[in-house]
CSV table of C-alpha atoms and ligand atoms in Angstrom, one decimal:
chain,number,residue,atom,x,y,z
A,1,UNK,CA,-14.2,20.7,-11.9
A,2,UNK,CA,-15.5,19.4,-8.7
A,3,UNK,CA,-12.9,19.8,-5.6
A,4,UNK,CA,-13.3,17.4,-2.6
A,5,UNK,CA,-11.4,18.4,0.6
A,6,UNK,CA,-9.8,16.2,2.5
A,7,UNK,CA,-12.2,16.4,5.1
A,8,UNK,CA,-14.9,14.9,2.8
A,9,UNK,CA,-13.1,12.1,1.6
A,10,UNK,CA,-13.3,9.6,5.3
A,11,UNK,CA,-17.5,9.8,4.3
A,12,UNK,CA,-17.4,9.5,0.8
A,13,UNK,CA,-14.9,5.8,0.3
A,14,UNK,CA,-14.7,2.4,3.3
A,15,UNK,CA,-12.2,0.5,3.2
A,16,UNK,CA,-14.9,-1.8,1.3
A,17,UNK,CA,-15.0,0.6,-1.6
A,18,UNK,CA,-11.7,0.8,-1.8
A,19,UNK,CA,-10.6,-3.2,-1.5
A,20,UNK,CA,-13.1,-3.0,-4.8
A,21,UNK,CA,-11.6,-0.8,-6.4
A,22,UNK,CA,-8.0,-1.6,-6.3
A,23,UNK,CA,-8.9,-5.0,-7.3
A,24,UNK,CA,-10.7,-4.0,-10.4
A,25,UNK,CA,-8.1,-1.9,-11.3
A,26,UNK,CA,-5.4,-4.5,-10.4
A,27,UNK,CA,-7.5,-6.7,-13.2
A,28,UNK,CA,-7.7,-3.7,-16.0
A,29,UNK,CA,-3.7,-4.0,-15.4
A,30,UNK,CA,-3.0,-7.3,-15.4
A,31,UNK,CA,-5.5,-7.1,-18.3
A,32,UNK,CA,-3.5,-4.2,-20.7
A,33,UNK,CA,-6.8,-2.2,-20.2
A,34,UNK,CA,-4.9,0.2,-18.1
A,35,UNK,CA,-1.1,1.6,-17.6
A,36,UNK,CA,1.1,3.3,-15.0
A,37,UNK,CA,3.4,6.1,-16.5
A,38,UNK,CA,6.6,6.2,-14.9
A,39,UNK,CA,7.2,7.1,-11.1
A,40,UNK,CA,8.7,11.2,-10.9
A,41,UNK,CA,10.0,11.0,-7.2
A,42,UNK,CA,12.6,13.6,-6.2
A,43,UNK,CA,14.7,14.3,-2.9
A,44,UNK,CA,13.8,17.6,-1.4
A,45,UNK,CA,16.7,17.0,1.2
A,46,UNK,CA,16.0,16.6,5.2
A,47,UNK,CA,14.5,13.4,4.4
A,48,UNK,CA,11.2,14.8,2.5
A,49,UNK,CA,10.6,13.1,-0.8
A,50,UNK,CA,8.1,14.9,-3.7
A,51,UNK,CA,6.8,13.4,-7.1
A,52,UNK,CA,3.8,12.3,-9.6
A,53,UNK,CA,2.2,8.8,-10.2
A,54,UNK,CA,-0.3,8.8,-13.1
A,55,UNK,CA,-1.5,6.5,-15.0
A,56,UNK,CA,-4.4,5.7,-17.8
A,57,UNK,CA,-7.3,3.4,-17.1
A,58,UNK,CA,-9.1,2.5,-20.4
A,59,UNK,CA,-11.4,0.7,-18.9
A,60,UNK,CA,-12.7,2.5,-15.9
A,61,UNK,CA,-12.5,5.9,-18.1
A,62,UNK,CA,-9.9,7.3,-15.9
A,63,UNK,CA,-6.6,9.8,-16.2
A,64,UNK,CA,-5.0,11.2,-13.9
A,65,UNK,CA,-2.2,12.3,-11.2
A,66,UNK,CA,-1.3,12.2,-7.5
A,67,UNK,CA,1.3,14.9,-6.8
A,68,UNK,CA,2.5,14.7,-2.9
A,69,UNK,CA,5.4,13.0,-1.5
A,70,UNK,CA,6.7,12.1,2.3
A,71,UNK,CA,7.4,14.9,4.5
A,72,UNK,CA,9.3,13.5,7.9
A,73,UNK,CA,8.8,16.4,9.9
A,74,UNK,CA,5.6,17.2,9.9
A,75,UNK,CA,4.8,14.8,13.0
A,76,UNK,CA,6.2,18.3,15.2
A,77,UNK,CA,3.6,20.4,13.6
A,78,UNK,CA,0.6,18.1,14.1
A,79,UNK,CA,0.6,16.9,10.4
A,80,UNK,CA,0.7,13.7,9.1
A,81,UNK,CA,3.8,13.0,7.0
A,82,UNK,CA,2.0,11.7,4.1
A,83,UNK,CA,0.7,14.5,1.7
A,84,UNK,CA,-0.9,14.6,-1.4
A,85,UNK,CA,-3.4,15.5,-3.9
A,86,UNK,CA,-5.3,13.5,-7.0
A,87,UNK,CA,-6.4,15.6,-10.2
A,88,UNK,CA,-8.5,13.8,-12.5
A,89,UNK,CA,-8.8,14.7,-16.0
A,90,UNK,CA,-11.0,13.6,-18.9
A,91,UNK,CA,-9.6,11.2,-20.7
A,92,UNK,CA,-10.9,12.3,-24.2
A,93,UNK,CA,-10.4,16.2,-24.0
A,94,UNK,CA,-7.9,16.3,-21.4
A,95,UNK,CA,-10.5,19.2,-19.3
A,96,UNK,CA,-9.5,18.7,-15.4
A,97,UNK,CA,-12.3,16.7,-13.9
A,98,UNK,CA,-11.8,17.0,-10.0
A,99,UNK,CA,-9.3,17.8,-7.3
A,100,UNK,CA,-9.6,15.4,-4.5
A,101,UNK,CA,-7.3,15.1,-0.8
A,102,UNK,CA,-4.9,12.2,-1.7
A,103,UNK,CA,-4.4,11.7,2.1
A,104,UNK,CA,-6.9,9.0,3.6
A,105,UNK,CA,-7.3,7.9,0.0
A,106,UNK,CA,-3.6,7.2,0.2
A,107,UNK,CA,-3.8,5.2,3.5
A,108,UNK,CA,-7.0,3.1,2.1
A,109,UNK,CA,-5.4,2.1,-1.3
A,110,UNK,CA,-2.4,1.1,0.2
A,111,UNK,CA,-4.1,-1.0,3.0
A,112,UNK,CA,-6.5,-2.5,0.7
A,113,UNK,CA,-3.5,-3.4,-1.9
A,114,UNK,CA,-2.0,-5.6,1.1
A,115,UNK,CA,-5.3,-6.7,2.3
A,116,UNK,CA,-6.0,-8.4,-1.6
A,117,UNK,CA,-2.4,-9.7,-1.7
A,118,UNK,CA,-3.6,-11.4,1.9
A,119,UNK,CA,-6.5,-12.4,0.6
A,120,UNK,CA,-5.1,-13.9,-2.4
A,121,UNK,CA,-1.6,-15.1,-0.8
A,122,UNK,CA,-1.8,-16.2,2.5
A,123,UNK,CA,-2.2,-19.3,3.6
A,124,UNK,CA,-6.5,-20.0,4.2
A,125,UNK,CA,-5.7,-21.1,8.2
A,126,UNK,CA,-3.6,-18.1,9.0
A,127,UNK,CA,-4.3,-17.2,12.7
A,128,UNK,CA,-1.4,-14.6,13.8
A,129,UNK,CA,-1.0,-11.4,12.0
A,130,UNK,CA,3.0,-9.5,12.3
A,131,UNK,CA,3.2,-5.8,11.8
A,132,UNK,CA,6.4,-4.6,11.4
A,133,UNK,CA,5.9,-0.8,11.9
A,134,UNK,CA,3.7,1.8,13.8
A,135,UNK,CA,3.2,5.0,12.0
A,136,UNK,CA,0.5,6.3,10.4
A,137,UNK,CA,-0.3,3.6,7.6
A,138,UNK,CA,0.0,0.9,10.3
A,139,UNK,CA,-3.4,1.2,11.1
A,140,UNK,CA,-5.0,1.3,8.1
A,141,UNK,CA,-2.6,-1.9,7.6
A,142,UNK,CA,-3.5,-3.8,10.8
A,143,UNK,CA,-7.9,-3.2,10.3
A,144,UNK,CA,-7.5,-4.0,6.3
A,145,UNK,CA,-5.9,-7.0,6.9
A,146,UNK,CA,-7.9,-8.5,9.8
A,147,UNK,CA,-11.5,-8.4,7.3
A,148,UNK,CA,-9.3,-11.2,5.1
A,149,UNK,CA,-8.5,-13.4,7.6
A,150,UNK,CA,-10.1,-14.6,11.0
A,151,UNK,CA,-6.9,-13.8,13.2
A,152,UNK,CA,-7.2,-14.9,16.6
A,153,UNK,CA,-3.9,-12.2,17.8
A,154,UNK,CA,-1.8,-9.4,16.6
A,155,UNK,CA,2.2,-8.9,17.1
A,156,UNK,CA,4.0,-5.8,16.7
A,157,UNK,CA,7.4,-4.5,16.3
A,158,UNK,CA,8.5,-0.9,16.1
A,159,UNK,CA,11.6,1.0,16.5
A,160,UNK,CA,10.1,3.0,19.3
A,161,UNK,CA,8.3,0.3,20.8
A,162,UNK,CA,6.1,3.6,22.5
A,163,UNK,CA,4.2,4.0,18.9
A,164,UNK,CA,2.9,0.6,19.5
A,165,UNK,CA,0.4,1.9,21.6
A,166,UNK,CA,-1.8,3.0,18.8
A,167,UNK,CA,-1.8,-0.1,17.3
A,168,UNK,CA,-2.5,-1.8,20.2
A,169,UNK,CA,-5.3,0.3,20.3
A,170,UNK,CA,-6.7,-0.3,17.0
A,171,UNK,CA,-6.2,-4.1,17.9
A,172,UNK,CA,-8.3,-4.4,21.0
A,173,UNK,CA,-10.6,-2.3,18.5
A,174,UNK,CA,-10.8,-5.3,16.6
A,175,UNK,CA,-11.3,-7.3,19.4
A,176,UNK,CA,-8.1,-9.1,19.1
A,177,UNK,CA,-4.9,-9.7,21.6
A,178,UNK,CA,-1.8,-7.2,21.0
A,179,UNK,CA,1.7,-7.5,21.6
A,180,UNK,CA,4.6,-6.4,21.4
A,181,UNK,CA,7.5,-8.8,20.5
A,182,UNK,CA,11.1,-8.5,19.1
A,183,UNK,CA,11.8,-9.6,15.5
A,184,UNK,CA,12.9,-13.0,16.2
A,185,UNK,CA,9.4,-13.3,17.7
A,186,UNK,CA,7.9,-12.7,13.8
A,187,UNK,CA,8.1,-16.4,13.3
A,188,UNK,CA,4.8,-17.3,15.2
A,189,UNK,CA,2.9,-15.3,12.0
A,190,UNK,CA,1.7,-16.4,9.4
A,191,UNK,CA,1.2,-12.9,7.6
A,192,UNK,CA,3.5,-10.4,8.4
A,193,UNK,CA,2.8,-6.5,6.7
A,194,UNK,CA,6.0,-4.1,6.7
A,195,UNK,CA,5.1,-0.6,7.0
A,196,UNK,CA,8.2,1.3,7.6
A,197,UNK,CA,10.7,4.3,6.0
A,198,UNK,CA,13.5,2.7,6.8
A,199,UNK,CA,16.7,2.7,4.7
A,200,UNK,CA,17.9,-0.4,5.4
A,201,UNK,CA,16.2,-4.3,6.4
A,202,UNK,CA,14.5,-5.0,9.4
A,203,UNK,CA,13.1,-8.3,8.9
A,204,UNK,CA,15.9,-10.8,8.1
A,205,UNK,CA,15.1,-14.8,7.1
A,206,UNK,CA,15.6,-15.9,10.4
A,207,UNK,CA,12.4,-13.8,11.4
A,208,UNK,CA,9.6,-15.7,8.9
A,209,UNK,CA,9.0,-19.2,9.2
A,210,UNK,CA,8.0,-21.1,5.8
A,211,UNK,CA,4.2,-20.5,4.2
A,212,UNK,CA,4.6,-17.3,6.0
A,213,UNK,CA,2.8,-14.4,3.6
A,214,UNK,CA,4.6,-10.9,3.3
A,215,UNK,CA,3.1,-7.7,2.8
A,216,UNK,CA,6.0,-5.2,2.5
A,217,UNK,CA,4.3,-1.9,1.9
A,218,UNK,CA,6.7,0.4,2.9
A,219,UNK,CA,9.5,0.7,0.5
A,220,UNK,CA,8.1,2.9,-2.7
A,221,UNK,CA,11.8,5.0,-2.9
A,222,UNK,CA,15.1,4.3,-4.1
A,223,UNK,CA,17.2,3.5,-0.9
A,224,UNK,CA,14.4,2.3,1.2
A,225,UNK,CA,14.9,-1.2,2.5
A,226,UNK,CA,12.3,-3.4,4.9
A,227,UNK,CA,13.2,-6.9,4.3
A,228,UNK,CA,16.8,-8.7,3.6
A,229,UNK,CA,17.7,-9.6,0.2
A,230,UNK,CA,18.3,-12.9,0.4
A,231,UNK,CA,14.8,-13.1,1.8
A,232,UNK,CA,13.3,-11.8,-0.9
A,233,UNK,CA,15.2,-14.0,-3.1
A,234,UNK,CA,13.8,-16.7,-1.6
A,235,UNK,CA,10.1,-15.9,-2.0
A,236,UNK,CA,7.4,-16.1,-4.8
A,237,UNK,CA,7.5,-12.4,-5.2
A,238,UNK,CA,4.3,-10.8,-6.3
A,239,UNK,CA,3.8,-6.9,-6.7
A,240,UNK,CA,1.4,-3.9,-8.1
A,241,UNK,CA,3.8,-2.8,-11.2
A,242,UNK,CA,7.0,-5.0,-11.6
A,243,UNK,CA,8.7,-1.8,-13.3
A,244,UNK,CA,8.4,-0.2,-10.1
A,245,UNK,CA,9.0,-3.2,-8.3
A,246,UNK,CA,12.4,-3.4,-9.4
A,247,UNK,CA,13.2,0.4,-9.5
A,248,UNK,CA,11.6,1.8,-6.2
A,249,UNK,CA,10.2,-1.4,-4.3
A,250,UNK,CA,11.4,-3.9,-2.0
A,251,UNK,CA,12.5,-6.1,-4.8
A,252,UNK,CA,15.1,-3.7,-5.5
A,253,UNK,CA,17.8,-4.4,-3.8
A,254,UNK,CA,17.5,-8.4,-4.8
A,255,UNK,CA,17.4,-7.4,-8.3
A,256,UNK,CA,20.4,-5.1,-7.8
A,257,UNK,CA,22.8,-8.2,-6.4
A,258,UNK,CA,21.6,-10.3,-8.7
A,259,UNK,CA,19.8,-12.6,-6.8
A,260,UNK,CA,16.3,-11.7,-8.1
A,261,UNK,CA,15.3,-12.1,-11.9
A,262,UNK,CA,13.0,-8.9,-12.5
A,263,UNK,CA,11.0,-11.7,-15.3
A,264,UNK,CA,10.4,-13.6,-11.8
A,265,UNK,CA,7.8,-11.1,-10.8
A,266,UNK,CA,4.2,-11.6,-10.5
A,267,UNK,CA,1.8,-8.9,-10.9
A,268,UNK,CA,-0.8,-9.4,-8.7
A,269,UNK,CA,-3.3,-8.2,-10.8
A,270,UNK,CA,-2.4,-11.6,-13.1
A,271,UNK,CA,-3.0,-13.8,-9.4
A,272,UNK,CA,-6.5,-11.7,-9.6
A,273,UNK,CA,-7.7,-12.7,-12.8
A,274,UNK,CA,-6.6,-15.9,-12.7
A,275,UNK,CA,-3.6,-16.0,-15.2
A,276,UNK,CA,-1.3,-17.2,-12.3
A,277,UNK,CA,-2.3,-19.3,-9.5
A,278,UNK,CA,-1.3,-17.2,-6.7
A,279,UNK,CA,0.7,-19.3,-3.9
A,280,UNK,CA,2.2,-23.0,-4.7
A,281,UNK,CA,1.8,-24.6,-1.7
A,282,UNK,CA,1.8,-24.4,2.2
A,283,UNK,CA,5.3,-23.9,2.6
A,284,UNK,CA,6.2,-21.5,0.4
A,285,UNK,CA,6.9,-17.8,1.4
A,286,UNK,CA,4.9,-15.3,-0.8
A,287,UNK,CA,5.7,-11.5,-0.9
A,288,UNK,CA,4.1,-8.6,-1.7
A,289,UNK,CA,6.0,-5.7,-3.2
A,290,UNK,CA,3.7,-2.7,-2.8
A,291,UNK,CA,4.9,0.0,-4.2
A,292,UNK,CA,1.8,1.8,-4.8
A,293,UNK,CA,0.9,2.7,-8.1
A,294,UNK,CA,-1.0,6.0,-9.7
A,295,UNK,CA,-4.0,4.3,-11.2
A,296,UNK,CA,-4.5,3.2,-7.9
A,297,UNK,CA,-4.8,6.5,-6.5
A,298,UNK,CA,-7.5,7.8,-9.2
A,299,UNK,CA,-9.4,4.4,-8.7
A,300,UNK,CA,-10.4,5.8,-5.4
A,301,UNK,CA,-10.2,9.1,-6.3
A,302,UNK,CA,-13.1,7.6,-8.7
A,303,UNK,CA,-15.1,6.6,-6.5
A,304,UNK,CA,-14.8,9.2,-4.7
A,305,UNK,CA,-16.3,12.0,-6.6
A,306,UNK,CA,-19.0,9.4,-8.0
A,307,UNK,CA,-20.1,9.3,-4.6
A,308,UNK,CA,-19.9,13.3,-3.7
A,309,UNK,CA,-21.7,14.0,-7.0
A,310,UNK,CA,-24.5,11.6,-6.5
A,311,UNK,CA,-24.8,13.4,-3.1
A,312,UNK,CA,-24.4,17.3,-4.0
A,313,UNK,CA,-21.2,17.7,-2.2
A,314,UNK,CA,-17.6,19.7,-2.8
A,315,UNK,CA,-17.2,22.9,-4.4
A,316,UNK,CA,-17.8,22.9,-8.4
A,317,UNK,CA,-15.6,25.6,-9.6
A,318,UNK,CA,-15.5,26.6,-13.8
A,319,UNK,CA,-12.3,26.0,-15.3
B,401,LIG,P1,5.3,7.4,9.4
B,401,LIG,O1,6.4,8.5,9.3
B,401,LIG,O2,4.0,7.8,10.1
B,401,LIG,O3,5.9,6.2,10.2
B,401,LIG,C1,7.2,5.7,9.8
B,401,LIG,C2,7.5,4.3,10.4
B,401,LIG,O4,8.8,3.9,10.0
B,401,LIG,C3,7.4,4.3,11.9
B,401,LIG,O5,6.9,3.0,12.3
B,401,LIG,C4,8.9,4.4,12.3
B,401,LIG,O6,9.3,3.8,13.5
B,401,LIG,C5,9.5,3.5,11.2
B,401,LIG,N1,10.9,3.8,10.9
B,401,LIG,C6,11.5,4.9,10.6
B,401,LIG,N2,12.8,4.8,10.4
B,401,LIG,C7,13.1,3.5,10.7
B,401,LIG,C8,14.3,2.7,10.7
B,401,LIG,N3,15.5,3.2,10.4
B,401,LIG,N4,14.2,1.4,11.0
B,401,LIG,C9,13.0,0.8,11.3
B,401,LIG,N5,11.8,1.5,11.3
B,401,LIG,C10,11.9,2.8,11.0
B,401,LIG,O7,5.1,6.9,8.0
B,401,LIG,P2,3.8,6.2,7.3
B,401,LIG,O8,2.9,7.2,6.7
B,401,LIG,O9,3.3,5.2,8.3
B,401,LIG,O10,4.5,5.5,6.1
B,401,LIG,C11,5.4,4.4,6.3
B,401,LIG,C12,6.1,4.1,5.0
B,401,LIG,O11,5.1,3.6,4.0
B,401,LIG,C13,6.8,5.2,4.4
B,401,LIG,O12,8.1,4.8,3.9
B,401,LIG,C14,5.9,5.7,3.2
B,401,LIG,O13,6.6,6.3,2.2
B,401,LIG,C15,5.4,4.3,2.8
B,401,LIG,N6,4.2,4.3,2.0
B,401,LIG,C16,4.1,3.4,1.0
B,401,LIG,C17,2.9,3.4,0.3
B,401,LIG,C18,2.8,2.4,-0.8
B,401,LIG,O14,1.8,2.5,-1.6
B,401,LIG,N7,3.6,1.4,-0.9
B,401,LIG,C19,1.8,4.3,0.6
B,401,LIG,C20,2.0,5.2,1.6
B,401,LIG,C21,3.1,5.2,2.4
């Protein structure tokens, strides 16, 4: 079994590789060659969240499991709140394969799942990208996003509008304008990413203007909540794994009232190989429900250890 720190992991997979991957494995879903087992994701209490996503990818030859969760306080003790950890296995024999820091891998899948659904989605012409949130995945969000489009600015909200210093950062990284802007202000964008763990909507209808593409990224628990309801109701909702969509995602709370039918769901992965055609027209508001799914996490995982074993590096251990 080959183990792969998470130091390793920020030479070993771009954002490039994993854009690839998530859209190849997107496909083998959308496709029946490969299958998400159901979400485990349990309350620890004071906020911190633990579970498993696994999943079986025929195709790619993969099986696996991230175990990890959300731990809020670990911001005080210099950690980042996201944790986890892929395991690998052999598909045929079941024989653990590798052990590979879920961390980064974590923050690249989920910016490159937004980035295809922006890619895909969004209107060709979009110019002004909206980032609702500023933790750690914002980031990752802000730089996938801009390699889709040619924005010419970058608007941000936060709840502690102080955090929005980092993205401002990675923005004039980019080379682009930053600024920060109340909600109502999320109507000059035409893509707008949510990245948040908040329990309850942010963005209401008022804030998006029509053709307007959403990313919403960070709702993957019960109770979470980004976006309004009737907002999402209104959309051509797309997502990663409607079961989760409807269960764990944004969509949930639409489905719950009734308002959204879960049939009505889009699987990007269909939008990807052509089975749907992705957005209607230029009025219509598209969303993406990302709720991040475990064969995404051992498609970069994948590529991961292809890369460190072509290369001699991480620790082989006998098991
Ligand atoms: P973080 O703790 O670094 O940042 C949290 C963000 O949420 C901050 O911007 C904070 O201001 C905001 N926030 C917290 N409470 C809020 C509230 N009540 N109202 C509005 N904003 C609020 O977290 P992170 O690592 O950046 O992750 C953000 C979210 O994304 C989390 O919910 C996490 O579980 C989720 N996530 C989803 C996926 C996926 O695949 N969909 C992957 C990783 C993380």
């Amino acid at each position: 079994m080959l183990i792969l720190p998470e130091a390793l992991i920020a030479d070993l997979v771009t954002a490039e590789d994993a854009f690839s991957a998530i859209r190849a494995c997107f496909a083998a879903m959308a496709q029946g060659a490969a299958r998400n087992f159901p979400v485990v994701r349990e309350a620890l209490g004071e906020g911190r969240q633990y579970g498993f996503k696994s999943g079986l990818d025929t195709a790619g030859g993969q099986l696996g499991v991230k175990a990890g969760g959300y731990f809020p306080g670990n911001a005080a003790r210099g950690m980042i709140n996201h944790q986890s950890s892929v395991f690998l296995f052999d598909p045929e024999t079941g024989r653990p394969r590798a052990m590979v820091g879920g961390n980064l891998l974590t923050a690249l899948r989920t910016a490159a799942a937004a980035a295809l659904s922006i890619d895909l989605l969004a209107v060709p012409e979009a110019r002004v990208l909206g980032i609702v949130g500023a933790g750690h995945q914002a980031a990752f969000q802000l730089r996938a996003a801009a390699r889709v489009r040619r924005f010419d600015r970058v608007i941000g909200w936060n709840r502690s509008p102080a955090r929005l210093a980092g993205l401002a950062a990675v923005a004039a990284d980019l080379g682009l304008p930053f600024e920060a802007v109340p909600l109502a202000r999320m109507v000059e964008a035409q893509v707008i990413v949510t990245i948040t763990s908040s329990p309850a909507a942010s963005l209401l209808a008022a804030h998006v203007a029509p053709g307007t593409h959403l990313a919403c990224m960070g709702t993957d628990t019960a109770g979470k909540q980004e976006v309004a309801a009737d907002l999402v109701a209104g959309a051509s909702v797309f997502t990663d794994e409607v079961a989760q969509s409807v269960t764990i995602g944004e969509a949930q709370h639409a489905v719950a009232a009734g308002r959204l039918e879960p049939a009505d769901i889009v699987p990007l992965g269909a939008v990807v190989t052509g089975a749907h055609p992705g957005r209607r027209g230029a009025g219509e508001i598209t969303l993406y429900d990302g709720t991040g799914v475990g064969l995404q996490d051992l498609a970069v995982a994948a590529v991961a250890v292809e890369r460190a074993r072509a290369r001699g590096q991480g620790i082989e251990v006998a098991v």
